Coordinates of C-alpha atoms (C1' of nucleotides) in Angstrom, one line a residue:
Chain A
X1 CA 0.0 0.0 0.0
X2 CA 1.5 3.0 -0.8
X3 CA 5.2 2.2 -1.2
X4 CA 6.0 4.6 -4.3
X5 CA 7.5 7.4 -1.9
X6 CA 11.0 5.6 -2.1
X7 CA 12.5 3.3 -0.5
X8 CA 15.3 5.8 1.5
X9 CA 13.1 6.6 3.7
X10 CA 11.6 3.2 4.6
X11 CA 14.4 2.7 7.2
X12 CA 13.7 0.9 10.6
X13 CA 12.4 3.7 12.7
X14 CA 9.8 4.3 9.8
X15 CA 8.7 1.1 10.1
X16 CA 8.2 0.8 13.8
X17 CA 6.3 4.0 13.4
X18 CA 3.7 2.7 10.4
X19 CA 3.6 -0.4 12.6
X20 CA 3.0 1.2 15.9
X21 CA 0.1 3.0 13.8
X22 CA -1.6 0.3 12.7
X23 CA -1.6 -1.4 16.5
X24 CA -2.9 1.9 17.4
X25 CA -5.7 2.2 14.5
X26 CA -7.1 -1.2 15.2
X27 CA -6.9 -0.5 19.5
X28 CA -9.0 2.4 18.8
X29 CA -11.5 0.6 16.5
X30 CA -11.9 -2.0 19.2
X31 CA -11.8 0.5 21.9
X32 CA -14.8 2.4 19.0
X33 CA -17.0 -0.4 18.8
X34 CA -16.7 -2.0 22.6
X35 CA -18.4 2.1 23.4
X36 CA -20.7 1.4 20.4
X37 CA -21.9 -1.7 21.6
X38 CA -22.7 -0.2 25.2
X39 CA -24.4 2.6 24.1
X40 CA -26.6 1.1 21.3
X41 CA -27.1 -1.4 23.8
X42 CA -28.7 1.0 26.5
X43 CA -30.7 3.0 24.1
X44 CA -30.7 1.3 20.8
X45 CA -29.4 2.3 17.4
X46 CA -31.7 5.4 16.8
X47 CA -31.1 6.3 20.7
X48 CA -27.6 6.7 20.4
X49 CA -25.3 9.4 18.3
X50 CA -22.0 9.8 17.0
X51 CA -21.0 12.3 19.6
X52 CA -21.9 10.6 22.8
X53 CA -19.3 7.1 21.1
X54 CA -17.1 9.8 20.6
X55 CA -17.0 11.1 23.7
X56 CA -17.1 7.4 25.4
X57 CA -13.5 7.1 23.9
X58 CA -12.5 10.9 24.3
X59 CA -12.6 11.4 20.9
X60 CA -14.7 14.3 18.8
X61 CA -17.3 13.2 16.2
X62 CA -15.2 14.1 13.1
X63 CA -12.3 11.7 14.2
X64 CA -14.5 8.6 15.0
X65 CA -16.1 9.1 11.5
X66 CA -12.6 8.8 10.7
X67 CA -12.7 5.2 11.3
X68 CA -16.0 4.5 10.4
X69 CA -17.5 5.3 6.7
X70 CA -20.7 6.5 8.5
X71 CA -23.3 6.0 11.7
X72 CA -24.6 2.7 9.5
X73 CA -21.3 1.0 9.0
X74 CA -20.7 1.6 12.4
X75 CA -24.1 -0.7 13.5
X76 CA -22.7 -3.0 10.4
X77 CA -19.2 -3.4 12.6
X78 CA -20.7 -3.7 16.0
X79 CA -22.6 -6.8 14.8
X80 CA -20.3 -8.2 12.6
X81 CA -16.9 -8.5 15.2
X82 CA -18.2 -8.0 18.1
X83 CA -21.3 -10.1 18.9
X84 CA -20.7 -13.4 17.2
X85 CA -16.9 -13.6 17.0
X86 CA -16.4 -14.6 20.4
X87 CA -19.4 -16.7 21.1
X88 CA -18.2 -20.0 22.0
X89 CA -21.7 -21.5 21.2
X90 CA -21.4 -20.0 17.9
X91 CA -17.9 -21.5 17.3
X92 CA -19.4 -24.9 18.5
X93 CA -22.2 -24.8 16.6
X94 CA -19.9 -24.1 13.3
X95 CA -18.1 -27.2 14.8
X96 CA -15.0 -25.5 15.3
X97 CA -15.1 -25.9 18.9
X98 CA -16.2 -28.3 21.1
X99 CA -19.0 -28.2 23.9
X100 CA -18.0 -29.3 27.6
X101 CA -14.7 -31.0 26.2
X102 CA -16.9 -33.2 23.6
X103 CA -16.8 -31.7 19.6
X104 CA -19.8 -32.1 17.7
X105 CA -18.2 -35.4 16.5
X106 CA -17.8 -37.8 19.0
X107 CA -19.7 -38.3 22.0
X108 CA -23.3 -37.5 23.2
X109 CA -24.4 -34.0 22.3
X110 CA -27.4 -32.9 25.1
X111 CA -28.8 -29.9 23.7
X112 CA -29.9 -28.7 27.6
X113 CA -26.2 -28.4 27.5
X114 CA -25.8 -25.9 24.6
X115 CA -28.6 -23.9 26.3
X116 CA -27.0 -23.7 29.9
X117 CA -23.4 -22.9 28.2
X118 CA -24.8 -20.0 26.0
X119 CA -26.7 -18.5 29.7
X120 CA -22.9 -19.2 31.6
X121 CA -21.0 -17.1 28.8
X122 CA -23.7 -14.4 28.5
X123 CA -24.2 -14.3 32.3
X124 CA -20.3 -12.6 31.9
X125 CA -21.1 -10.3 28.7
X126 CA -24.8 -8.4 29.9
X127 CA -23.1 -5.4 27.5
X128 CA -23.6 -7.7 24.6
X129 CA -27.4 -9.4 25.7
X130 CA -28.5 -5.8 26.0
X131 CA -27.1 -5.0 22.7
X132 CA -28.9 -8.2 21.4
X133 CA -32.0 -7.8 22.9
X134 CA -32.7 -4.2 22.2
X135 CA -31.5 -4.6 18.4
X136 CA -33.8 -7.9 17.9
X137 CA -36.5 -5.9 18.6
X138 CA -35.4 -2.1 17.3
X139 CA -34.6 -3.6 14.0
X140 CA -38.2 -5.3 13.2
X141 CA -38.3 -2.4 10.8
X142 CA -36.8 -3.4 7.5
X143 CA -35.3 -0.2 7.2
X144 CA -33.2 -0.5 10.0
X145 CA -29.6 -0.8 9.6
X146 CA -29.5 -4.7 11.1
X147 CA -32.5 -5.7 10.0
X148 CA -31.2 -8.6 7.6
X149 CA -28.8 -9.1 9.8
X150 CA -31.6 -10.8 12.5
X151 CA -33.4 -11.9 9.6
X152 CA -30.2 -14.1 8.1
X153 CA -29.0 -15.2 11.7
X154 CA -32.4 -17.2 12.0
X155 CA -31.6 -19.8 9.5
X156 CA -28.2 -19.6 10.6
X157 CA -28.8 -20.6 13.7
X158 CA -31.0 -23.5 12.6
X159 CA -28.9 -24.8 10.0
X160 CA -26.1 -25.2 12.2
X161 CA -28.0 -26.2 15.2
X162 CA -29.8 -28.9 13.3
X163 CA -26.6 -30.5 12.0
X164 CA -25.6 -32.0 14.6
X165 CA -26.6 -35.0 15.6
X166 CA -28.4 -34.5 18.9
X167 CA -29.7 -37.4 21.6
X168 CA -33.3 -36.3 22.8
X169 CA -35.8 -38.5 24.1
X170 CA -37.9 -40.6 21.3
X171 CA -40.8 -38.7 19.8
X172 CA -39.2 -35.4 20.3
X173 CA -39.6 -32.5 17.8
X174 CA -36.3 -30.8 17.2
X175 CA -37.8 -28.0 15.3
X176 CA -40.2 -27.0 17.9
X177 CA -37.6 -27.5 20.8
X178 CA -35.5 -25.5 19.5
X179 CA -37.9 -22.4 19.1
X180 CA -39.3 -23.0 22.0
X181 CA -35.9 -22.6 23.8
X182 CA -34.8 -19.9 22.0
X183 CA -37.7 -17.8 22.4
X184 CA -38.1 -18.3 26.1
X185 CA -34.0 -17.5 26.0
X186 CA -35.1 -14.0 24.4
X187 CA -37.5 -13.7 27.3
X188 CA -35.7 -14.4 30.1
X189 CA -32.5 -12.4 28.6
X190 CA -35.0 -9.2 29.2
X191 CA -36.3 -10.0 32.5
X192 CA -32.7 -10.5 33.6
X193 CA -31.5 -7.1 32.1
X194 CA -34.6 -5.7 33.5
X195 CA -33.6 -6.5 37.0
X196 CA -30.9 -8.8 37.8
X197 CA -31.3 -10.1 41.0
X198 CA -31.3 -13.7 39.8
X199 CA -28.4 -14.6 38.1
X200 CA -29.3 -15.5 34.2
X201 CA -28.1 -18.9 34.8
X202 CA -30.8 -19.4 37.7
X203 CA -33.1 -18.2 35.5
X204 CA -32.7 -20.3 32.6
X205 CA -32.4 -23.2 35.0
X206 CA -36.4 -22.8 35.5
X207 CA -36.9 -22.7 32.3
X208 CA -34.9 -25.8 31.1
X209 CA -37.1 -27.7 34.1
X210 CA -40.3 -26.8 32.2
X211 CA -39.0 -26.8 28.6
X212 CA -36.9 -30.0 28.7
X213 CA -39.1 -31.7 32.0
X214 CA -38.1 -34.7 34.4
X215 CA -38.1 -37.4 34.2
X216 CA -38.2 -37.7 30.1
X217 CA -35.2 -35.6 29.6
X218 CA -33.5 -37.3 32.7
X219 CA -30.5 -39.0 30.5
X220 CA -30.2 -36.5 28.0
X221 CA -29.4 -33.1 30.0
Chain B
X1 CA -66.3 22.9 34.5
X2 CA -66.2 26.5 34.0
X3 CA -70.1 27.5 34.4
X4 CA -69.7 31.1 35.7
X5 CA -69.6 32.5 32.0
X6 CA -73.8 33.7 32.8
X7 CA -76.3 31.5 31.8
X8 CA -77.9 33.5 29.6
X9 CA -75.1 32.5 27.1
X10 CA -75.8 28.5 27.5
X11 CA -78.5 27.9 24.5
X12 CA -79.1 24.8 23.0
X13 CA -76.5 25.9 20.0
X14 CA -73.8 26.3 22.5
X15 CA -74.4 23.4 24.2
X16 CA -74.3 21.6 21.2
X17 CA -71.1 23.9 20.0
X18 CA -69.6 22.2 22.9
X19 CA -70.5 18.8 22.9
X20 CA -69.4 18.9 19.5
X21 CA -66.2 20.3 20.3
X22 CA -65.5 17.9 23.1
X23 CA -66.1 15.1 20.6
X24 CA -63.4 16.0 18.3
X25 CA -61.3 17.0 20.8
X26 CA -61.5 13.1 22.1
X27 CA -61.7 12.0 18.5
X28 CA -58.5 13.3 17.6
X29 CA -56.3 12.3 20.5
X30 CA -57.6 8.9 19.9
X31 CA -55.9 9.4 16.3
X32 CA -53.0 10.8 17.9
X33 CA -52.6 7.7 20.2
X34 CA -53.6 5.2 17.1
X35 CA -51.0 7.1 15.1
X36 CA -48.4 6.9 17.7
X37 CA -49.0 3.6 18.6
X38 CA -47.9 2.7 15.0
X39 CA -45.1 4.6 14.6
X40 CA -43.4 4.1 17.7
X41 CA -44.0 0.2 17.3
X42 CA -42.4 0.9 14.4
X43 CA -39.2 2.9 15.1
X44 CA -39.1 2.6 19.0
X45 CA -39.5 6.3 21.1
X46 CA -36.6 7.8 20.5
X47 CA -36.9 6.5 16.5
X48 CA -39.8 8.5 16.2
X49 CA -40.6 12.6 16.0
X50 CA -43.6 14.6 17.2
X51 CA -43.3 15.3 13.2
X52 CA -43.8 12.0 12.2
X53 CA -47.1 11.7 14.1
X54 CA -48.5 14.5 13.8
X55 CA -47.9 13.9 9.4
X56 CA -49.5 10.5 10.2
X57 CA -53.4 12.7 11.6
X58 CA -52.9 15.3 8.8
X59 CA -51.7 18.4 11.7
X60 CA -48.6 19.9 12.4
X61 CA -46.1 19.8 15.1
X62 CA -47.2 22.3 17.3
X63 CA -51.0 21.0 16.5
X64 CA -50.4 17.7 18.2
X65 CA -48.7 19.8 21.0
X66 CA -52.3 21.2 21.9
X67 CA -53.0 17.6 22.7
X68 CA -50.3 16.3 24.7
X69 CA -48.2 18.2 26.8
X70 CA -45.1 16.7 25.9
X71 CA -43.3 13.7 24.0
X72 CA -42.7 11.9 27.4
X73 CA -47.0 12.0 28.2
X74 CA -47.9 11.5 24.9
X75 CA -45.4 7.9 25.5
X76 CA -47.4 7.8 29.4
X77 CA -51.0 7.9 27.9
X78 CA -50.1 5.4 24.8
X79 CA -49.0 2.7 27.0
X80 CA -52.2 3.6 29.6
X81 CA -54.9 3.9 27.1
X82 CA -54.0 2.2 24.4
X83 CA -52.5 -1.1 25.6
X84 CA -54.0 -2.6 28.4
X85 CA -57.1 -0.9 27.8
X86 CA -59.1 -2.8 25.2
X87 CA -56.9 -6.4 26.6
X88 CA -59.6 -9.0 27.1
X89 CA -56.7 -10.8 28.5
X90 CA -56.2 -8.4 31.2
X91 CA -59.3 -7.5 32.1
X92 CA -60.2 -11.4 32.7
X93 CA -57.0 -11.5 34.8
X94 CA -58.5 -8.9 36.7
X95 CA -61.7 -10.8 37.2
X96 CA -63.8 -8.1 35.3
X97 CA -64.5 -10.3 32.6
X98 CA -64.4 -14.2 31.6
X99 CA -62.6 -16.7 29.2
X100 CA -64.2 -19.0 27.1
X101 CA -67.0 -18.0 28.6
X102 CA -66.4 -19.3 32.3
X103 CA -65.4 -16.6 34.8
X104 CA -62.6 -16.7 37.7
X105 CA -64.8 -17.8 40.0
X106 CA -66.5 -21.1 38.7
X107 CA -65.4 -23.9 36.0
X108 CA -61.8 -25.3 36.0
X109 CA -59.5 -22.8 35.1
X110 CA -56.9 -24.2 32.2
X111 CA -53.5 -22.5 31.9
X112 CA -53.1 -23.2 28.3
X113 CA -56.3 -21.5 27.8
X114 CA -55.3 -18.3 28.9
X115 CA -52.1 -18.3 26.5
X116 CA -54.3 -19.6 23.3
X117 CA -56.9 -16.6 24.3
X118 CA -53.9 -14.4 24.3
X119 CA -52.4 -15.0 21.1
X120 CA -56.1 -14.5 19.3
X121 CA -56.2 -11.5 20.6
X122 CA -53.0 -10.4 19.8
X123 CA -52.4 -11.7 16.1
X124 CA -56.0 -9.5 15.6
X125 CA -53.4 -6.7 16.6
X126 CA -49.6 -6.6 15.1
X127 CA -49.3 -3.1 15.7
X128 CA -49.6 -3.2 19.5
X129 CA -47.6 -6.7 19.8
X130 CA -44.8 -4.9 17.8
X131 CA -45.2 -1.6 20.2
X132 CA -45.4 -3.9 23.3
X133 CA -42.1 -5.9 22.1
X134 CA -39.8 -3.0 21.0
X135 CA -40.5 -0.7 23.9
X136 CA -39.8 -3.8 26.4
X137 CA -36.4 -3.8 25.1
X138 CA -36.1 -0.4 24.6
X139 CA -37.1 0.6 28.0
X140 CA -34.6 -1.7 29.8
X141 CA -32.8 1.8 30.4
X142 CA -34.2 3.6 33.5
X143 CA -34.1 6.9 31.6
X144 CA -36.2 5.9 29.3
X145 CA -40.0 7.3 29.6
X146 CA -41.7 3.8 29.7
X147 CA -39.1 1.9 32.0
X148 CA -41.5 2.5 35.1
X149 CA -44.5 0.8 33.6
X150 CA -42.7 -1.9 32.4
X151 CA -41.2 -2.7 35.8
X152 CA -44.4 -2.4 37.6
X153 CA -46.3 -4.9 34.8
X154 CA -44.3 -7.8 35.9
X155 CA -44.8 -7.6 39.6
X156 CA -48.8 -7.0 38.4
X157 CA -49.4 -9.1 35.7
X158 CA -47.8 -12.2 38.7
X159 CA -50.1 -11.0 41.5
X160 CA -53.5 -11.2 39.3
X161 CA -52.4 -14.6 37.9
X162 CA -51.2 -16.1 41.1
X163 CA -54.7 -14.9 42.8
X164 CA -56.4 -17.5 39.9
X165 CA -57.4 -21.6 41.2
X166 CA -55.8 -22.8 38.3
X167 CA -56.5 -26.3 38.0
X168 CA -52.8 -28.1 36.7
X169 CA -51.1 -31.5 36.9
X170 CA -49.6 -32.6 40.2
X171 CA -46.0 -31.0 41.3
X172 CA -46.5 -28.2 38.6
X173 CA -44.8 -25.1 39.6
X174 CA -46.9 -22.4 39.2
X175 CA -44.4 -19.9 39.1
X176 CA -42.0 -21.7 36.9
X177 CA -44.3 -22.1 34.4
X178 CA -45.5 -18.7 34.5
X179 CA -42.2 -17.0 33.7
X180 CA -41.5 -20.2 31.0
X181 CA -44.5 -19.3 29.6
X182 CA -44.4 -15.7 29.3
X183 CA -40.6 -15.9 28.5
X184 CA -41.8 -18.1 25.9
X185 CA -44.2 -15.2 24.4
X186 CA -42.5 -12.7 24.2
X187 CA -39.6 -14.7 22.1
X188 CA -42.6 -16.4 19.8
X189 CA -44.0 -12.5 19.3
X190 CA -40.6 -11.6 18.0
X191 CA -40.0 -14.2 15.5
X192 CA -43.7 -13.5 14.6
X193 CA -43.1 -9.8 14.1
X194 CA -40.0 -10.4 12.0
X195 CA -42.1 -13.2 9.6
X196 CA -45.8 -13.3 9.6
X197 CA -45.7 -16.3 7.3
X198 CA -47.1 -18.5 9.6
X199 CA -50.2 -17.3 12.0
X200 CA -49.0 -16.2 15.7
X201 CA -51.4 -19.1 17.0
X202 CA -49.9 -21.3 15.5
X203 CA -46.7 -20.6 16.4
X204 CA -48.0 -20.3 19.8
X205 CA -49.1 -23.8 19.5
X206 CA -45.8 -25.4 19.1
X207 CA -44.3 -23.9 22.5
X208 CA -47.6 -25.0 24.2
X209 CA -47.1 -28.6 23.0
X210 CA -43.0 -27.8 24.3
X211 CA -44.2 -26.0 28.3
X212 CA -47.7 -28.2 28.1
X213 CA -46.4 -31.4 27.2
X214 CA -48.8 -34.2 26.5
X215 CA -49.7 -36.6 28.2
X216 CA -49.3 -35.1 31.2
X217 CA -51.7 -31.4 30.5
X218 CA -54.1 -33.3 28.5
X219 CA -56.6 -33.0 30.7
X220 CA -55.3 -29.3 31.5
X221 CA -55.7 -27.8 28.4
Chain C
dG1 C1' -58.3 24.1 17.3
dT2 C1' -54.8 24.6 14.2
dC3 C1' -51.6 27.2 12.0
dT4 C1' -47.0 30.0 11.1
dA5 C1' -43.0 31.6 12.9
dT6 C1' -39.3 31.0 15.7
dA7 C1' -36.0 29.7 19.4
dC8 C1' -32.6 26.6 20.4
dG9 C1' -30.1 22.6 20.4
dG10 C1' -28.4 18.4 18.4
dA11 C1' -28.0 15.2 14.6
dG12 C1' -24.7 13.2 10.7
dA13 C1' -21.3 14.3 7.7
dT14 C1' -17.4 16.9 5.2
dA15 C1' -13.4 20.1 4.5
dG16 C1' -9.3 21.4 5.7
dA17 C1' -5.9 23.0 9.5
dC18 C1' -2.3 21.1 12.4
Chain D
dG1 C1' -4.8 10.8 13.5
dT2 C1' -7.4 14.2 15.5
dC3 C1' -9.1 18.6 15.8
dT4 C1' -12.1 22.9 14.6
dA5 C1' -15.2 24.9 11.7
dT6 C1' -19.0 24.5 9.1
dC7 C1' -23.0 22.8 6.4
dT8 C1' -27.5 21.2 6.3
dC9 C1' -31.2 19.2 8.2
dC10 C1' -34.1 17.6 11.9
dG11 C1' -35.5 17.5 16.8
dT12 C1' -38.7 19.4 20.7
dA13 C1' -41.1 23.1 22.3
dT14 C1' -43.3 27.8 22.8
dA15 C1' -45.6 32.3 21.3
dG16 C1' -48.9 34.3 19.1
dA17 C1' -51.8 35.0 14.8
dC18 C1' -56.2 33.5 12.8

DNA sequence: GTCTATACGGAGATAGAC
DNA sequence: GTCTATCTCCGTATAGAC
């Protein structure tokens, strides 16, 4: 990129200078979108401007605009790096991972297990449930900057989830387990940002009694 | 109200000046609230202008201003009139009404019932679900001009269902399946919202055959 | 009862200085 | 790489004409 300004001047100290700028560039683009996600988590994409990321990360409008294209790119990038890269369940469910030290090849696969791993990591990250929850719901609105991105993640989800090869009791309905689960996930996630009292994992607990019940799912939890 | 204007001045053609005027009057911030109801289903509170509404009834800015003092009331009296209002849901919950034609106080009262009832009612009414579902998120904050109600609708809806002799299987947990259930709805409404392909009831149905399994609710249902 | 006019602040985005 | 200055538009809200 760039490199027609002669090679002179490329000596060492110019190099540790171009390459402490691009350690610094991609800091403050993390450090850009870990405020974005925080404040379009607490009051959702139309809620939040440009100046109050800015001034999360001490920075003026005009210079985060100078690593983002524009207010839309910015939602684009918050979904994109932040939510799903590091989301173990996601990873697992890709099959590039491996759930409670079993991959999706070997060994039993207990989906009351997936559901009680996804509430221990997101028990930790109630930044990135809010940001979840409050964008699931903003972006209804086809016009809204991550509207396909919900709309896409759907199938996603179920594609993935109903590749692997899961042991349920006989008779059960994958399909309607898993939106049963999910949905009463999306539920509880509020109720729990709403006032967190009971840990999310206690929570889900009382669902997964109801939604995968004793004694049927006895050996498969 | 306001009689010491001399009676002499209160002919029938007055009168009927005002009753006429107080009609509108109640006409049009019914509109108002219809309108809003739409729009901030739509693009959440803070998505949407006191422009936006007042283009949707035809006025201008300052027109709808003569109606509600301020953006925060006009967000107070849509959740109060509009919502819970005209909820047959509610107002059985309450005990002012009855469901499937049996009241509180007589006839076996059937959890699933009062779930299948709800979804009726609500797929009749997108625009409200979609109001209901955004602003739940978006009200997580404390700032935010609705996050009183929606505290305070927990703790209520509970104490009017709890009152109810609801006739279940053995060891049910009442509370357990409350928050499963509602959990549950509020996730269903969502997925709904984003993809009205398939009816709400039945969508509904397949978490009531997950949370009311068979055999054990059949004769519960 | 509804409008126009207006005050005032804040939004997103760009140009150009440093 | 970040700032100031600025553009343009939109936001809520009020005053006062009709």
């Amino acid at each position: 990129m760039d490199n027609d300004h002669g090679s002179a001047l490329r000596d060492s100290s110019q190099r540790k200078h171009f390459g402490m700028r691009k350690q610094t560039h991609d800091q403050r683009l993390k450090q850009i979108l870990q405020a974005a996600t925080e404040l379009i988590g607490k009051y959702g994409f139309y809620g939040t401007s440009l100046h109050q990321i800015a001034d999360a990360v001490g920075m003026t409008n005009a210079g985060v605009l100078h690593y983002v294209k524009n207010k839309n790119e910015l939602m684009t990038m918050v979904l994109e790096s932040t939510y799903d890269a590091d989301n173990p369940v996601w990873r697992f469910l890709r099959g590039s991972s491996t759930i409670d030290g079993k991959d999706a090849e070997s060994a039993p696969m207990h989906i009351p297990v997936l559901y009680r791993r996804t509430t221990e990591i997101n028990e930790s990250r109630p930044d990135m449930v809010r940001l979840f929850s409050v964008l699931s719901a903003e972006a209804l609105q086809p016009t809204h900057p991550a509207h396909d991105y919900f709309l896409r993640r759907e199938d996603v989800l179920w594609r993935q989830f109903s590749r692997i090869d899961w042991k349920v009791p006989p008779g059960t309905d994958l399909e309607n387990v898993f939106a049963t689960a999910n949905s009463a996930m999306d539920g509880i996630q509020l109720r729990w940002l709403r006032d967190d009292s009971i840990p999310l994992t206690k929570l889900w607990s009382r669902c997964e009694g109801i939604i995968f019940p004793s004694p049927l799912w006895d050996d498969y939890r």
